[in-house]
Amino acid sequence: MGNRLRDLRLRCDLSTQEMVDTVKADYPKYDKPLQSKCERTELYAVELTYPAFKALYQKFDPEGWKKYKTATDGHLLTCRICGRLPEDIYRRFIAQIHQDGFSTVQAWIADHVLAYINARSDDP
């Protein structure tokens, strides 16, 4: 797997110093040796913070940032609700929603949330 920071530098033909100067605006102690370590996460276990990574992309490759966000997020539905169940109840639940014609838990949740909201909005 490639390093996205190194990929950005090479793809945009940037000097290390250009990238360092950009990050240094928000993180004054950032320097070339640290940049090198961030580009070699597999060796040093050092990663750039999300805000610094975003700033680099938005400055040097705004279109790439849009693609990066789509590739890494990818969810059309961005809000989440969740809960935990014991394994036996979970298995029975999954079997029941499939028997009721729902292809996914997501579809079942959306259906039931909408039914709940509609039922509540009908109350005087």
XYZ file of N, CA and C in Angstrom:
372
model
N 0.845 -1.187 0.000
C 0.000 0.000 0.000
C 0.877 1.232 0.000
N 0.574 2.188 -0.855
C 1.351 3.416 -0.941
C 1.007 4.378 0.178
N 1.845 5.350 0.342
C 1.624 6.389 1.326
C 1.016 7.585 0.599
N -0.153 8.026 1.028
C -0.869 9.092 0.327
C -0.127 10.420 0.395
N 0.611 10.654 1.438
C 1.395 11.884 1.557
C 2.521 11.891 0.522
N 3.231 10.791 0.432
C 4.300 10.659 -0.564
C 3.721 10.691 -1.979
N 2.580 10.026 -2.173
C 1.918 10.036 -3.473
C 1.552 11.461 -3.891
N 1.055 12.259 -2.960
C 0.716 13.656 -3.259
C 1.952 14.427 -3.697
N 3.049 14.278 -2.975
C 4.285 14.989 -3.297
C 4.779 14.618 -4.687
N 4.771 13.339 -5.005
C 5.272 12.893 -6.303
C 4.321 13.247 -7.445
N 3.032 13.065 -7.225
C 2.053 13.342 -8.270
C 2.019 14.825 -8.641
N 2.139 15.691 -7.645
C 2.081 17.137 -7.887
C 3.468 17.745 -8.099
N 4.493 16.900 -8.109
C 5.869 17.349 -8.307
C 6.243 18.461 -7.323
N 5.977 18.205 -6.043
C 6.247 19.183 -4.991
C 7.594 18.907 -4.351
N 8.203 19.968 -3.871
C 9.407 19.762 -3.070
C 8.976 19.466 -1.638
N 9.820 18.789 -0.924
C 9.529 18.506 0.479
C 9.358 19.810 1.241
N 10.180 20.805 0.895
C 10.129 22.087 1.599
C 8.782 22.791 1.402
N 8.196 22.682 0.212
C 6.875 23.286 -0.029
C 5.835 22.672 0.910
N 5.903 21.383 1.059
C 4.945 20.700 1.919
C 5.195 21.057 3.383
N 6.458 21.079 3.757
C 6.817 21.423 5.137
C 6.333 22.830 5.467
N 6.548 23.779 4.568
C 6.131 25.161 4.809
C 4.623 25.267 4.998
N 3.872 24.499 4.239
C 2.411 24.513 4.355
C 1.966 23.986 5.716
N 2.533 22.869 6.122
C 2.154 22.268 7.417
C 2.655 23.129 8.568
N 3.823 23.730 8.383
C 4.452 24.537 9.432
C 3.604 25.746 9.821
N 2.749 26.211 8.908
C 1.870 27.338 9.221
C 0.999 27.034 10.441
N 0.561 25.791 10.573
C -0.282 25.397 11.709
C 0.473 24.615 12.783
N 1.586 24.003 12.392
C 2.376 23.182 13.318
C 3.835 23.651 13.237
N 4.208 24.661 14.030
C 5.511 25.327 13.897
C 6.741 24.428 14.022
N 6.640 23.313 14.686
C 7.808 22.435 14.876
C 7.950 21.386 13.768
N 7.050 21.397 12.807
C 7.109 20.435 11.710
C 8.323 20.747 10.840
N 9.081 19.706 10.467
C 10.288 19.918 9.668
C 10.486 18.770 8.670
N 11.570 18.855 7.892
C 11.825 17.847 6.853
C 11.998 16.433 7.409
N 12.758 16.250 8.494
C 12.868 14.879 9.018
C 11.511 14.280 9.418
N 10.647 15.125 9.966
C 9.324 14.635 10.344
C 8.491 14.328 9.098
N 8.628 15.143 8.065
C 7.952 14.877 6.789
C 8.387 13.518 6.247
N 9.677 13.269 6.297
C 10.220 12.001 5.813
C 9.622 10.819 6.592
N 9.504 10.975 7.897
C 8.932 9.906 8.720
C 7.449 9.708 8.415
N 6.740 10.805 8.172
C 5.313 10.700 7.826
C 5.122 10.005 6.476
N 6.082 10.175 5.575
C 6.006 9.519 4.273
C 6.392 8.044 4.354
N 6.926 7.637 5.474
C 7.338 6.245 5.674
C 6.702 5.672 6.942
N 5.387 5.782 6.990
C 4.628 5.348 8.162
C 4.915 3.895 8.518
N 5.101 3.062 7.504
C 5.327 1.636 7.759
C 6.615 1.381 8.542
N 7.563 2.320 8.486
C 8.828 2.165 9.215
C 8.831 2.883 10.560
N 8.158 4.042 10.619
C 8.252 4.886 11.819
C 6.963 4.985 12.628
N 5.866 4.497 12.107
C 4.566 4.582 12.791
C 4.193 6.034 13.089
N 4.487 6.930 12.145
C 4.174 8.351 12.292
C 3.258 8.741 11.136
N 2.136 9.387 11.469
C 1.204 9.855 10.447
C 0.920 11.332 10.660
N 0.675 12.026 9.556
C 0.294 13.424 9.600
C -1.131 13.537 10.131
N -1.417 14.579 10.885
C -2.781 14.763 11.386
C -3.732 15.019 10.223
N -4.985 14.705 10.432
C -5.991 14.901 9.391
C -6.059 16.368 8.933
N -6.099 17.358 9.863
C -6.167 18.753 9.398
C -4.955 19.164 8.554
N -3.762 18.693 8.898
C -2.570 19.027 8.119
C -2.615 18.345 6.751
N -3.044 17.103 6.725
C -3.166 16.359 5.475
C -4.178 17.043 4.553
N -5.297 17.455 5.124
C -6.340 18.139 4.365
C -5.818 19.463 3.808
N -5.077 20.218 4.625
C -4.522 21.504 4.176
C -3.582 21.306 2.987
N -2.752 20.280 3.030
C -1.846 20.000 1.912
C -2.631 19.693 0.646
N -3.614 18.835 0.771
C -4.409 18.467 -0.402
C -5.169 19.666 -0.950
N -5.771 20.443 -0.072
C -6.568 21.574 -0.542
C -5.701 22.644 -1.192
N -4.466 22.763 -0.764
C -3.571 23.740 -1.371
C -2.999 23.242 -2.698
N -2.552 22.001 -2.729
C -1.815 21.508 -3.885
C -2.637 20.654 -4.857
N -3.720 20.052 -4.399
C -4.514 19.190 -5.271
C -5.977 19.158 -4.822
N -6.692 20.288 -4.975
C -8.079 20.335 -4.512
C -8.981 19.289 -5.169
N -8.764 19.019 -6.450
C -9.567 17.996 -7.125
C -9.258 16.608 -6.553
N -8.001 16.376 -6.256
C -7.604 15.108 -5.640
C -8.233 14.930 -4.271
N -8.416 16.053 -3.543
C -9.045 15.990 -2.224
C -10.485 15.525 -2.353
N -11.200 16.036 -3.364
C -12.590 15.622 -3.571
C -12.650 14.121 -3.856
N -11.744 13.629 -4.682
C -11.703 12.204 -4.999
C -11.321 11.388 -3.768
N -10.346 11.897 -3.002
C -9.900 11.217 -1.784
C -11.059 11.081 -0.803
N -11.803 12.161 -0.590
C -12.917 12.123 0.344
C -13.977 11.134 -0.124
N -14.264 11.098 -1.406
C -15.256 10.168 -1.929
C -14.776 8.730 -1.777
N -13.498 8.512 -2.062
C -12.945 7.159 -1.996
C -12.879 6.652 -0.566
N -12.581 7.533 0.391
C -12.414 7.070 1.763
C -13.717 7.053 2.541
N -14.637 7.938 2.197
C -15.900 7.967 2.919
C -16.898 7.075 2.199
N -17.305 7.504 1.038
C -18.132 6.680 0.192
C -19.564 6.462 0.644
N -19.936 6.891 1.826
C -21.286 6.666 2.313
C -22.216 7.771 1.830
N -23.301 7.383 1.206
C -24.307 8.359 0.814
C -25.112 8.795 2.025
N -25.337 7.859 2.922
C -26.064 8.156 4.160
C -25.008 8.369 5.252
N -24.934 9.587 5.763
C -23.810 9.916 6.642
C -24.127 9.855 8.130
N -25.386 9.758 8.494
C -25.736 9.701 9.916
C -25.930 8.251 10.332
N -25.597 7.972 11.578
C -25.590 6.583 12.025
C -26.345 6.433 13.341
N -27.070 5.314 13.454
C -27.622 4.879 14.735
C -27.183 3.432 14.920
N -26.947 3.031 16.141
C -26.498 1.654 16.349
C -26.899 1.156 17.729
N -26.788 -0.142 17.907
C -27.066 -0.775 19.173
C -26.418 -2.141 19.212
N -26.388 -2.749 20.370
C -25.775 -4.067 20.518
C -26.815 -5.051 21.051
N -26.685 -6.285 20.575
C -27.597 -7.347 20.976
C -26.800 -8.596 21.345
N -27.373 -9.435 22.196
C -26.732 -10.738 22.422
C -26.781 -11.538 21.116
N -25.855 -12.446 20.946
C -25.711 -13.177 19.691
C -26.981 -13.945 19.294
N -27.617 -14.591 20.245
C -28.810 -15.374 19.896
C -29.953 -14.481 19.420
N -30.151 -13.354 20.066
C -31.211 -12.425 19.641
C -30.857 -11.819 18.285
N -29.586 -11.507 18.083
C -29.144 -10.948 16.804
C -29.443 -11.919 15.656
N -29.124 -13.174 15.830
C -29.384 -14.179 14.783
C -30.876 -14.284 14.464
N -31.698 -14.298 15.517
C -33.146 -14.364 15.308
C -33.641 -13.105 14.600
N -33.094 -11.961 14.981
C -33.464 -10.680 14.371
C -33.146 -10.677 12.877
N -31.927 -11.066 12.526
C -31.510 -11.096 11.116
C -32.406 -12.046 10.318
N -32.668 -13.213 10.872
C -33.533 -14.178 10.183
C -34.926 -13.595 9.963
N -35.435 -12.889 10.969
C -36.781 -12.316 10.867
C -36.846 -11.189 9.842
N -35.861 -10.312 9.812
C -35.938 -9.204 8.839
C -35.813 -9.735 7.412
N -35.015 -10.775 7.217
C -34.932 -11.370 5.878
C -36.251 -12.050 5.507
N -36.863 -12.717 6.476
C -38.152 -13.358 6.241
C -39.218 -12.315 5.900
N -39.096 -11.128 6.492
C -40.061 -10.051 6.241
C -39.794 -9.316 4.922
N -38.723 -9.704 4.223
C -38.485 -9.127 2.907
C -37.457 -8.015 2.856
N -36.805 -7.723 3.960
C -35.762 -6.701 3.956
C -34.436 -7.347 3.572
N -33.710 -6.710 2.659
C -32.443 -7.290 2.206
C -31.300 -6.993 3.165
N -31.416 -5.876 3.906
C -30.342 -5.492 4.828
C -30.930 -4.935 6.115
N -30.120 -4.886 7.139
C -30.524 -4.245 8.393
C -30.754 -2.761 8.129
N -29.929 -2.170 7.270
C -30.070 -0.759 6.901
C -31.480 -0.480 6.373
N -31.966 -1.330 5.488
C -33.308 -1.151 4.924
C -34.370 -1.272 6.014
N -34.206 -2.214 6.920
C -35.161 -2.407 8.006
C -35.184 -1.187 8.920
N -33.992 -0.691 9.273
C -33.909 0.475 10.158
C -34.564 1.688 9.506
N -34.243 1.952 8.240
C -34.822 3.100 7.546
C -36.349 3.004 7.525
N -36.874 1.815 7.225
C -38.320 1.615 7.188
C -38.957 1.886 8.548
N -38.352 1.349 9.597
C -38.930 1.490 10.924
C -38.758 2.893 11.493
N -37.677 3.554 11.188
C -37.484 4.933 11.648
C -38.525 5.833 10.988
N -38.719 5.667 9.682
C -39.729 6.477 8.987
C -41.140 6.195 9.518
N -41.445 4.928 9.772
C -42.757 4.580 10.323
C -42.943 5.227 11.694
N -41.914 5.227 12.503
C -41.970 5.837 13.846
C -42.189 7.346 13.739
N -41.429 7.999 12.852
C -41.564 9.456 12.679
C -42.964 9.788 12.166
N -43.437 9.044 11.182
C -44.776 9.310 10.631
C -45.862 9.087 11.670
N -45.736 8.066 12.486
C -46.717 7.787 13.525
C -46.730 8.920 14.560
N -45.568 9.431 14.897
C -45.456 10.519 15.887
C -45.963 11.841 15.339
N -45.758 12.072 14.026
C -46.205 13.342 13.443
C -47.719 13.369 13.278
N -48.354 12.203 13.289
C -49.816 12.134 13.204
C -50.480 12.410 14.546
N -49.718 12.280 15.654
C -50.279 12.521 16.987
C -50.600 14.009 17.142
N -51.756 14.306 17.790
C -52.123 15.725 17.985
C -51.313 16.402 19.041
